[in-house]
JSON list of C-alpha atoms and ligand atoms in Angstrom, two decimals:
[
{"chain": "A", "resi": 5, "resn": "MET", "atom": "CA", "xyz": [0.00, 0.00, 0.00]},
{"chain": "A", "resi": 6, "resn": "LYS", "atom": "CA", "xyz": [1.10, 3.58, -0.65]},
{"chain": "A", "resi": 7, "resn": "VAL", "atom": "CA", "xyz": [1.08, 5.06, 2.87]},
{"chain": "A", "resi": 8, "resn": "LEU", "atom": "CA", "xyz": [1.51, 8.64, 4.06]},
{"chain": "A", "resi": 9, "resn": "LEU", "atom": "CA", "xyz": [3.31, 8.56, 7.40]},
{"chain": "A", "resi": 10, "resn": "HIS", "atom": "CA", "xyz": [2.79, 11.62, 9.58]},
{"chain": "A", "resi": 11, "resn": "MET", "atom": "CA", "xyz": [6.17, 12.21, 11.30]},
{"chain": "A", "resi": 12, "resn": "CYS", "atom": "CA", "xyz": [6.06, 13.94, 14.66]},
{"chain": "A", "resi": 13, "resn": "CYS", "atom": "CA", "xyz": [9.88, 13.93, 14.74]},
{"chain": "A", "resi": 14, "resn": "GLY", "atom": "CA", "xyz": [12.93, 11.96, 13.54]},
{"chain": "A", "resi": 15, "resn": "PRO", "atom": "CA", "xyz": [13.42, 9.70, 16.60]},
{"chain": "A", "resi": 16, "resn": "CYS", "atom": "CA", "xyz": [9.79, 8.52, 16.69]},
{"chain": "A", "resi": 17, "resn": "SER", "atom": "CA", "xyz": [10.00, 7.67, 12.97]},
{"chain": "A", "resi": 18, "resn": "CYS", "atom": "CA", "xyz": [12.77, 5.08, 13.41]},
{"chain": "A", "resi": 19, "resn": "TYR", "atom": "CA", "xyz": [10.71, 2.03, 14.34]},
{"chain": "A", "resi": 20, "resn": "PRO", "atom": "CA", "xyz": [7.49, 2.71, 12.34]},
{"chain": "A", "resi": 21, "resn": "VAL", "atom": "CA", "xyz": [9.48, 3.22, 9.12]},
{"chain": "A", "resi": 22, "resn": "LYS", "atom": "CA", "xyz": [11.37, -0.04, 9.65]},
{"chain": "A", "resi": 23, "resn": "GLN", "atom": "CA", "xyz": [8.20, -1.94, 10.55]},
{"chain": "A", "resi": 24, "resn": "LEU", "atom": "CA", "xyz": [5.98, -0.59, 7.76]},
{"chain": "A", "resi": 25, "resn": "ARG", "atom": "CA", "xyz": [8.66, -1.21, 5.15]},
{"chain": "A", "resi": 26, "resn": "ALA", "atom": "CA", "xyz": [9.08, -4.77, 6.45]},
{"chain": "A", "resi": 27, "resn": "GLU", "atom": "CA", "xyz": [5.34, -5.22, 5.83]},
{"chain": "A", "resi": 28, "resn": "GLY", "atom": "CA", "xyz": [5.87, -4.13, 2.23]},
{"chain": "A", "resi": 29, "resn": "HIS", "atom": "CA", "xyz": [4.34, -0.64, 2.30]},
{"chain": "A", "resi": 30, "resn": "GLU", "atom": "CA", "xyz": [5.60, 2.16, 0.11]},
{"chain": "A", "resi": 31, "resn": "LEU", "atom": "CA", "xyz": [6.16, 5.10, 2.48]},
{"chain": "A", "resi": 32, "resn": "SER", "atom": "CA", "xyz": [6.37, 8.87, 2.30]},
{"chain": "A", "resi": 33, "resn": "GLY", "atom": "CA", "xyz": [6.92, 11.05, 5.36]},
{"chain": "A", "resi": 34, "resn": "TYR", "atom": "CA", "xyz": [4.90, 14.15, 6.17]},
{"chain": "A", "resi": 35, "resn": "PHE", "atom": "CA", "xyz": [6.04, 16.63, 8.83]},
{"chain": "A", "resi": 36, "resn": "PHE", "atom": "CA", "xyz": [3.14, 18.77, 10.03]},
{"chain": "A", "resi": 37, "resn": "ASN", "atom": "CA", "xyz": [3.55, 19.77, 13.68]},
{"chain": "A", "resi": 38, "resn": "PRO", "atom": "CA", "xyz": [2.30, 23.29, 14.50]},
{"chain": "A", "resi": 39, "resn": "ASN", "atom": "CA", "xyz": [2.33, 22.27, 18.18]},
{"chain": "A", "resi": 40, "resn": "ILE", "atom": "CA", "xyz": [6.12, 22.60, 18.55]},
{"chain": "A", "resi": 41, "resn": "HIS", "atom": "CA", "xyz": [7.51, 25.71, 20.27]},
{"chain": "A", "resi": 42, "resn": "PRO", "atom": "CA", "xyz": [9.63, 27.76, 20.41]},
{"chain": "A", "resi": 43, "resn": "TYR", "atom": "CA", "xyz": [10.76, 28.31, 16.83]},
{"chain": "A", "resi": 44, "resn": "LYS", "atom": "CA", "xyz": [14.33, 27.11, 17.41]},
{"chain": "A", "resi": 45, "resn": "GLU", "atom": "CA", "xyz": [12.99, 23.76, 18.66]},
{"chain": "A", "resi": 46, "resn": "PHE", "atom": "CA", "xyz": [10.49, 23.56, 15.78]},
{"chain": "A", "resi": 47, "resn": "LYS", "atom": "CA", "xyz": [13.32, 24.05, 13.30]},
{"chain": "A", "resi": 48, "resn": "ARG", "atom": "CA", "xyz": [15.59, 21.61, 15.07]},
{"chain": "A", "resi": 49, "resn": "ARG", "atom": "CA", "xyz": [12.89, 18.94, 14.88]},
{"chain": "A", "resi": 50, "resn": "PHE", "atom": "CA", "xyz": [12.19, 19.37, 11.19]},
{"chain": "A", "resi": 51, "resn": "ASP", "atom": "CA", "xyz": [15.94, 19.47, 10.48]},
{"chain": "A", "resi": 52, "resn": "THR", "atom": "CA", "xyz": [16.25, 16.15, 12.36]},
{"chain": "A", "resi": 53, "resn": "ALA", "atom": "CA", "xyz": [13.28, 14.70, 10.46]},
{"chain": "A", "resi": 54, "resn": "ILE", "atom": "CA", "xyz": [15.05, 15.65, 7.19]},
{"chain": "A", "resi": 55, "resn": "GLU", "atom": "CA", "xyz": [18.33, 14.17, 8.44]},
{"chain": "A", "resi": 56, "resn": "PHE", "atom": "CA", "xyz": [16.55, 10.91, 9.31]},
{"chain": "A", "resi": 57, "resn": "ALA", "atom": "CA", "xyz": [14.76, 10.81, 5.96]},
{"chain": "A", "resi": 58, "resn": "GLU", "atom": "CA", "xyz": [18.06, 11.27, 4.09]},
{"chain": "A", "resi": 59, "resn": "LYS", "atom": "CA", "xyz": [19.73, 8.54, 6.12]},
{"chain": "A", "resi": 60, "resn": "VAL", "atom": "CA", "xyz": [17.00, 5.97, 5.39]},
{"chain": "A", "resi": 61, "resn": "ASP", "atom": "CA", "xyz": [16.14, 7.20, 1.89]},
{"chain": "A", "resi": 62, "resn": "LEU", "atom": "CA", "xyz": [12.57, 8.25, 2.69]},
{"chain": "A", "resi": 63, "resn": "PRO", "atom": "CA", "xyz": [10.71, 10.84, 0.56]},
{"chain": "A", "resi": 64, "resn": "ILE", "atom": "CA", "xyz": [9.52, 13.60, 2.88]},
{"chain": "A", "resi": 65, "resn": "GLN", "atom": "CA", "xyz": [7.29, 16.65, 2.75]},
{"chain": "A", "resi": 66, "resn": "ILE", "atom": "CA", "xyz": [7.84, 19.37, 5.39]},
{"chain": "A", "resi": 67, "resn": "ASP", "atom": "CA", "xyz": [5.34, 22.05, 6.44]},
{"chain": "A", "resi": 68, "resn": "ARG", "atom": "CA", "xyz": [7.60, 24.83, 7.74]},
{"chain": "A", "resi": 69, "resn": "ASN", "atom": "CA", "xyz": [4.74, 27.12, 8.71]},
{"chain": "A", "resi": 70, "resn": "TYR", "atom": "CA", "xyz": [5.28, 28.18, 12.34]},
{"chain": "A", "resi": 71, "resn": "GLN", "atom": "CA", "xyz": [1.82, 28.65, 13.91]},
{"chain": "A", "resi": 72, "resn": "LEU", "atom": "CA", "xyz": [2.39, 29.75, 17.50]},
{"chain": "A", "resi": 73, "resn": "ARG", "atom": "CA", "xyz": [-0.70, 31.97, 17.87]},
{"chain": "A", "resi": 74, "resn": "ASP", "atom": "CA", "xyz": [-3.06, 29.59, 16.12]},
{"chain": "A", "resi": 75, "resn": "PHE", "atom": "CA", "xyz": [-1.87, 26.67, 18.27]},
{"chain": "A", "resi": 76, "resn": "LEU", "atom": "CA", "xyz": [-2.19, 28.61, 21.54]},
{"chain": "A", "resi": 77, "resn": "TRP", "atom": "CA", "xyz": [-5.64, 29.86, 20.64]},
{"chain": "A", "resi": 78, "resn": "ARG", "atom": "CA", "xyz": [-6.83, 26.33, 19.77]},
{"chain": "A", "resi": 79, "resn": "ALA", "atom": "CA", "xyz": [-5.21, 24.75, 22.84]},
{"chain": "A", "resi": 80, "resn": "LEU", "atom": "CA", "xyz": [-6.59, 27.24, 25.34]},
{"chain": "A", "resi": 81, "resn": "SER", "atom": "CA", "xyz": [-10.05, 27.17, 23.73]},
{"chain": "A", "resi": 82, "resn": "ALA", "atom": "CA", "xyz": [-10.08, 23.35, 23.94]},
{"chain": "A", "resi": 83, "resn": "GLU", "atom": "CA", "xyz": [-9.04, 23.43, 27.61]},
{"chain": "A", "resi": 84, "resn": "LYS", "atom": "CA", "xyz": [-11.80, 25.90, 28.42]},
{"chain": "A", "resi": 85, "resn": "ARG", "atom": "CA", "xyz": [-14.49, 24.15, 26.40]},
{"chain": "A", "resi": 86, "resn": "GLU", "atom": "CA", "xyz": [-13.82, 20.52, 27.34]},
{"chain": "A", "resi": 87, "resn": "GLU", "atom": "CA", "xyz": [-12.04, 20.61, 30.68]},
{"chain": "A", "resi": 88, "resn": "THR", "atom": "CA", "xyz": [-14.62, 18.43, 32.41]},
{"chain": "A", "resi": 89, "resn": "LEU", "atom": "CA", "xyz": [-15.30, 16.17, 29.41]},
{"chain": "A", "resi": 90, "resn": "THR", "atom": "CA", "xyz": [-11.99, 14.64, 28.32]},
{"chain": "A", "resi": 91, "resn": "GLU", "atom": "CA", "xyz": [-8.50, 13.97, 29.59]},
{"chain": "A", "resi": 92, "resn": "LYS", "atom": "CA", "xyz": [-6.06, 16.64, 28.35]},
{"chain": "A", "resi": 93, "resn": "PRO", "atom": "CA", "xyz": [-8.37, 18.39, 25.86]},
{"chain": "A", "resi": 94, "resn": "ARG", "atom": "CA", "xyz": [-5.47, 20.29, 24.32]},
{"chain": "A", "resi": 95, "resn": "CYS", "atom": "CA", "xyz": [-3.83, 16.98, 23.36]},
{"chain": "A", "resi": 96, "resn": "ARG", "atom": "CA", "xyz": [-7.00, 15.72, 21.69]},
{"chain": "A", "resi": 97, "resn": "MET", "atom": "CA", "xyz": [-7.13, 18.96, 19.70]},
{"chain": "A", "resi": 98, "resn": "CYS", "atom": "CA", "xyz": [-3.42, 18.65, 18.87]},
{"chain": "A", "resi": 99, "resn": "TYR", "atom": "CA", "xyz": [-3.80, 15.08, 17.57]},
{"chain": "A", "resi": 100, "resn": "ALA", "atom": "CA", "xyz": [-6.92, 16.00, 15.62]},
{"chain": "A", "resi": 101, "resn": "TRP", "atom": "CA", "xyz": [-5.29, 18.99, 13.93]},
{"chain": "A", "resi": 102, "resn": "ARG", "atom": "CA", "xyz": [-2.20, 17.06, 12.84]},
{"chain": "A", "resi": 103, "resn": "LEU", "atom": "CA", "xyz": [-3.97, 13.87, 11.83]},
{"chain": "A", "resi": 104, "resn": "HIS", "atom": "CA", "xyz": [-6.71, 15.70, 9.96]},
{"chain": "A", "resi": 105, "resn": "GLN", "atom": "CA", "xyz": [-4.17, 17.66, 7.94]},
{"chain": "A", "resi": 106, "resn": "THR", "atom": "CA", "xyz": [-2.34, 14.38, 7.21]},
{"chain": "A", "resi": 107, "resn": "ALA", "atom": "CA", "xyz": [-5.53, 12.63, 6.06]},
{"chain": "A", "resi": 108, "resn": "VAL", "atom": "CA", "xyz": [-6.43, 15.52, 3.75]},
{"chain": "A", "resi": 109, "resn": "TYR", "atom": "CA", "xyz": [-2.91, 15.64, 2.30]},
{"chain": "A", "resi": 110, "resn": "ALA", "atom": "CA", "xyz": [-2.97, 11.87, 1.78]},
{"chain": "A", "resi": 111, "resn": "LYS", "atom": "CA", "xyz": [-6.30, 12.03, -0.02]},
{"chain": "A", "resi": 112, "resn": "GLU", "atom": "CA", "xyz": [-5.29, 14.93, -2.23]},
{"chain": "A", "resi": 113, "resn": "ASN", "atom": "CA", "xyz": [-2.01, 13.28, -3.20]},
{"chain": "A", "resi": 114, "resn": "GLY", "atom": "CA", "xyz": [-3.19, 9.79, -4.13]},
{"chain": "A", "resi": 115, "resn": "PHE", "atom": "CA", "xyz": [-2.16, 7.79, -1.04]},
{"chain": "A", "resi": 116, "resn": "ASP", "atom": "CA", "xyz": [-4.05, 4.60, -0.08]},
{"chain": "A", "resi": 117, "resn": "ALA", "atom": "CA", "xyz": [-3.90, 5.24, 3.67]},
{"chain": "A", "resi": 118, "resn": "PHE", "atom": "CA", "xyz": [-2.39, 7.41, 6.40]},
{"chain": "A", "resi": 119, "resn": "THR", "atom": "CA", "xyz": [-0.86, 6.76, 9.80]},
{"chain": "A", "resi": 120, "resn": "SER", "atom": "CA", "xyz": [1.43, 8.49, 12.29]},
{"chain": "A", "resi": 121, "resn": "THR", "atom": "CA", "xyz": [4.66, 7.96, 14.20]},
{"chain": "A", "resi": 122, "resn": "LEU", "atom": "CA", "xyz": [2.78, 9.28, 17.24]},
{"chain": "A", "resi": 123, "resn": "PHE", "atom": "CA", "xyz": [1.58, 5.69, 17.72]},
{"chain": "A", "resi": 124, "resn": "VAL", "atom": "CA", "xyz": [5.08, 4.62, 18.80]},
{"chain": "A", "resi": 125, "resn": "SER", "atom": "CA", "xyz": [5.19, 6.85, 21.84]},
{"chain": "A", "resi": 126, "resn": "PRO", "atom": "CA", "xyz": [4.29, 5.54, 25.30]},
{"chain": "A", "resi": 127, "resn": "TYR", "atom": "CA", "xyz": [4.09, 9.21, 26.33]},
{"chain": "A", "resi": 128, "resn": "GLN", "atom": "CA", "xyz": [0.98, 9.92, 24.23]},
{"chain": "A", "resi": 129, "resn": "LEU", "atom": "CA", "xyz": [-2.69, 9.19, 24.96]},
{"chain": "A", "resi": 130, "resn": "HIS", "atom": "CA", "xyz": [-2.73, 6.21, 22.61]},
{"chain": "A", "resi": 131, "resn": "ASP", "atom": "CA", "xyz": [-6.45, 5.37, 22.78]},
{"chain": "A", "resi": 132, "resn": "VAL", "atom": "CA", "xyz": [-7.46, 9.01, 22.36]},
{"chain": "A", "resi": 133, "resn": "MET", "atom": "CA", "xyz": [-5.28, 9.28, 19.25]},
{"chain": "A", "resi": 134, "resn": "LYS", "atom": "CA", "xyz": [-6.70, 6.07, 17.82]},
{"chain": "A", "resi": 135, "resn": "ASP", "atom": "CA", "xyz": [-10.24, 7.27, 18.36]},
{"chain": "A", "resi": 136, "resn": "VAL", "atom": "CA", "xyz": [-9.44, 10.64, 16.75]},
{"chain": "A", "resi": 137, "resn": "ALA", "atom": "CA", "xyz": [-7.72, 9.02, 13.74]},
{"chain": "A", "resi": 138, "resn": "GLU", "atom": "CA", "xyz": [-10.60, 6.60, 13.13]},
{"chain": "A", "resi": 139, "resn": "LYS", "atom": "CA", "xyz": [-13.14, 9.42, 13.18]},
{"chain": "A", "resi": 140, "resn": "ILE", "atom": "CA", "xyz": [-11.05, 11.47, 10.75]},
{"chain": "A", "resi": 141, "resn": "SER", "atom": "CA", "xyz": [-10.67, 8.45, 8.49]},
{"chain": "A", "resi": 142, "resn": "ARG", "atom": "CA", "xyz": [-14.45, 8.01, 8.30]},
{"chain": "A", "resi": 143, "resn": "ALA", "atom": "CA", "xyz": [-15.10, 11.73, 7.80]},
{"chain": "A", "resi": 144, "resn": "GLU", "atom": "CA", "xyz": [-12.47, 12.14, 5.06]},
{"chain": "A", "resi": 145, "resn": "ASN", "atom": "CA", "xyz": [-13.07, 8.73, 3.52]},
{"chain": "A", "resi": 146, "resn": "ILE", "atom": "CA", "xyz": [-9.45, 7.59, 3.51]},
{"chain": "A", "resi": 147, "resn": "PRO", "atom": "CA", "xyz": [-8.21, 4.46, 5.37]},
{"chain": "A", "resi": 148, "resn": "PHE", "atom": "CA", "xyz": [-6.24, 4.86, 8.59]},
{"chain": "A", "resi": 149, "resn": "LEU", "atom": "CA", "xyz": [-3.55, 2.20, 8.97]},
{"chain": "A", "resi": 150, "resn": "TYR", "atom": "CA", "xyz": [-3.44, 1.40, 12.69]},
{"chain": "A", "resi": 151, "resn": "GLU", "atom": "CA", "xyz": [-0.54, -0.34, 14.39]},
{"chain": "A", "resi": 152, "resn": "ASP", "atom": "CA", "xyz": [0.54, -0.27, 18.00]},
{"chain": "A", "resi": 153, "resn": "PHE", "atom": "CA", "xyz": [4.12, 0.74, 17.32]},
{"chain": "A", "resi": 154, "resn": "ARG", "atom": "CA", "xyz": [4.77, 1.03, 21.07]},
{"chain": "A", "resi": 155, "resn": "LEU", "atom": "CA", "xyz": [5.84, -2.62, 20.96]},
{"chain": "A", "resi": 156, "resn": "GLY", "atom": "CA", "xyz": [8.94, -1.43, 19.10]},
{"chain": "A", "resi": 157, "resn": "TRP", "atom": "CA", "xyz": [9.67, 1.61, 21.28]},
{"chain": "A", "resi": 158, "resn": "ASN", "atom": "CA", "xyz": [12.97, 0.23, 22.67]},
{"chain": "A", "resi": 159, "resn": "GLU", "atom": "CA", "xyz": [14.11, -0.86, 19.23]},
{"chain": "A", "resi": 160, "resn": "GLY", "atom": "CA", "xyz": [13.31, 2.63, 17.92]},
{"chain": "A", "resi": 161, "resn": "VAL", "atom": "CA", "xyz": [15.46, 4.23, 20.63]},
{"chain": "A", "resi": 162, "resn": "GLU", "atom": "CA", "xyz": [18.34, 1.96, 19.63]},
{"chain": "A", "resi": 163, "resn": "ILE", "atom": "CA", "xyz": [18.00, 2.80, 15.91]},
{"chain": "A", "resi": 164, "resn": "CYS", "atom": "CA", "xyz": [17.88, 6.51, 16.81]},
{"chain": "A", "resi": 165, "resn": "GLU", "atom": "CA", "xyz": [21.11, 6.24, 18.81]},
{"chain": "A", "resi": 166, "resn": "ASN", "atom": "CA", "xyz": [22.82, 4.38, 15.98]},
{"chain": "A", "resi": 167, "resn": "LEU", "atom": "CA", "xyz": [21.78, 7.10, 13.53]},
{"chain": "A", "resi": 168, "resn": "ASN", "atom": "CA", "xyz": [22.98, 9.73, 16.00]},
{"chain": "A", "resi": 169, "resn": "LEU", "atom": "CA", "xyz": [19.77, 11.78, 15.83]},
{"chain": "A", "resi": 170, "resn": "TYR", "atom": "CA", "xyz": [18.83, 14.62, 18.21]},
{"chain": "A", "resi": 171, "resn": "ARG", "atom": "CA", "xyz": [16.23, 13.45, 20.79]},
{"chain": "A", "resi": 172, "resn": "GLN", "atom": "CA", "xyz": [13.99, 16.12, 22.24]},
{"chain": "A", "resi": 173, "resn": "PRO", "atom": "CA", "xyz": [13.34, 16.41, 25.99]},
{"chain": "A", "resi": 174, "resn": "TYR", "atom": "CA", "xyz": [9.62, 17.33, 25.80]},
{"chain": "A", "resi": 175, "resn": "CYS", "atom": "CA", "xyz": [6.55, 16.53, 23.71]},
{"chain": "A", "resi": 176, "resn": "GLY", "atom": "CA", "xyz": [6.39, 19.77, 21.76]},
{"chain": "A", "resi": 177, "resn": "CYS", "atom": "CA", "xyz": [4.07, 22.50, 23.01]},
{"chain": "A", "resi": 178, "resn": "ILE", "atom": "CA", "xyz": [4.95, 25.15, 25.55]},
{"chain": "A", "resi": 179, "resn": "PHE", "atom": "CA", "xyz": [2.73, 23.42, 28.14]},
{"chain": "A", "resi": 180, "resn": "SER", "atom": "CA", "xyz": [4.67, 20.17, 27.84]},
{"chain": "A", "resi": 181, "resn": "GLU", "atom": "CA", "xyz": [7.88, 22.18, 28.13]},
{"chain": "A", "resi": 182, "resn": "GLU", "atom": "CA", "xyz": [6.55, 23.47, 31.46]},
{"chain": "A", "resi": 183, "resn": "GLU", "atom": "CA", "xyz": [5.53, 19.95, 32.60]},
{"chain": "A", "resi": 184, "resn": "ARG", "atom": "CA", "xyz": [9.00, 18.54, 32.19]},
{"chain": "A", "resi": 185, "resn": "TYR", "atom": "CA", "xyz": [10.06, 20.60, 35.24]},
{"chain": "A", "resi": 186, "resn": "SER", "atom": "CA", "xyz": [7.07, 19.57, 37.38]},
{"chain": "A", "resi": 187, "resn": "ASN", "atom": "CA", "xyz": [7.72, 16.97, 40.10]},
{"chain": "A", "resi": 188, "resn": "ARG", "atom": "CA", "xyz": [4.04, 16.01, 40.25]},
{"chain": "A", "resi": 189, "resn": "TRP", "atom": "CA", "xyz": [4.03, 15.33, 36.50]},
{"chain": "A", "resi": 190, "resn": "LYS", "atom": "CA", "xyz": [7.26, 13.32, 36.74]},
{"chain": "A", "resi": 191, "resn": "LYS", "atom": "CA", "xyz": [5.77, 11.15, 39.51]},
{"chain": "A", "resi": 192, "resn": "GLU", "atom": "CA", "xyz": [2.52, 10.54, 37.58]},
{"chain": "A", "resi": 193, "resn": "HIS", "atom": "CA", "xyz": [4.50, 9.80, 34.46]},
{"chain": "A", "resi": 194, "resn": "LYS", "atom": "CA", "xyz": [6.69, 7.22, 36.23]},
{"chain": "A", "resi": 195, "resn": "LYS", "atom": "CA", "xyz": [3.56, 5.44, 37.48]},
{"chain": "A", "resi": 196, "resn": "LYS", "atom": "CA", "xyz": [2.01, 5.49, 34.03]},
{"chain": "A", "resi": 197, "resn": "MET", "atom": "CA", "xyz": [5.14, 4.08, 32.40]},
{"chain": "A", "resi": 198, "resn": "LYS", "atom": "CA", "xyz": [5.34, 1.25, 34.94]},
{"chain": "A", "resi": 199, "resn": "LYS", "atom": "CA", "xyz": [1.69, 0.30, 34.22]},
{"chain": "A", "resi": 200, "resn": "LEU", "atom": "CA", "xyz": [2.24, 0.47, 30.48]},
{"chain": "A", "resi": 201, "resn": "ARG", "atom": "CA", "xyz": [5.36, -1.72, 30.63]},
{"chain": "A", "resi": 202, "resn": "GLU", "atom": "CA", "xyz": [3.37, -4.34, 32.53]},
{"chain": "A", "resi": 203, "resn": "GLU", "atom": "CA", "xyz": [0.53, -4.19, 29.97]},
{"chain": "A", "resi": 204, "resn": "LEU", "atom": "CA", "xyz": [2.89, -4.49, 26.99]},
{"chain": "A", "resi": 205, "resn": "GLN", "atom": "CA", "xyz": [4.65, -7.46, 28.56]},
{"chain": "A", "resi": 206, "resn": "GLY", "atom": "CA", "xyz": [1.24, -9.12, 28.88]},
{"chain": "B", "resi": 330, "resn": "SF4", "atom": "S1", "xyz": [1.54, 17.68, 25.22]},
{"chain": "B", "resi": 330, "resn": "SF4", "atom": "FE1", "xyz": [2.12, 17.03, 23.15]},
{"chain": "B", "resi": 330, "resn": "SF4", "atom": "S2", "xyz": [0.23, 16.13, 22.29]},
{"chain": "B", "resi": 330, "resn": "SF4", "atom": "FE2", "xyz": [-0.36, 17.38, 24.05]},
{"chain": "B", "resi": 330, "resn": "SF4", "atom": "S3", "xyz": [-0.81, 19.41, 23.20]},
{"chain": "B", "resi": 330, "resn": "SF4", "atom": "FE3", "xyz": [1.31, 19.44, 23.82]},
{"chain": "B", "resi": 330, "resn": "SF4", "atom": "S4", "xyz": [2.45, 18.90, 22.00]},
{"chain": "B", "resi": 330, "resn": "SF4", "atom": "FE4", "xyz": [0.33, 18.29, 21.64]}
]
């Protein structure tokens, strides 16, 4: 299948690209991440995505449009509107924006399906992303290729180290940059990772 792979960054692309190619898919990368701030970090991430793509011979399309104000407006509106309805409303919005843009691009450019490297990360709200992607797939009438790439997270980290790629210390938005210094967040995160490891090991 001709698959458009949304790339959140270079490191998270390592395992999904290897896995999808092993399954025989023809891949193109698509970098659309208006969530990443500040600009220097945004640029560093798309430079790393390009570096990765060159190293593994992957065609790639980069959206270099830096959308700080639009992202903040959407994130704060989502938090205000849905704070009692969903977990981390800004993340749901952030997934939806990026995956919707990917689905539209895939449809307009003759791809058979779309997916995202976000599905490799144990740090993301995996089930929320899956739900969002499936809804977008139905609305835009283009298949979403789902795989739980988290099973290859450790392998991806190893590939990334071998390729000597820059690994970022926070998810992307300014809020996640704040969270990386929060002890409460670190504690919650440690608990979550322990639970996830147990689940993945069956
Ligand atoms: S924490 Fe990550 S997924 Fe959530 S809004 Fe920020 S950049 Fe997006």
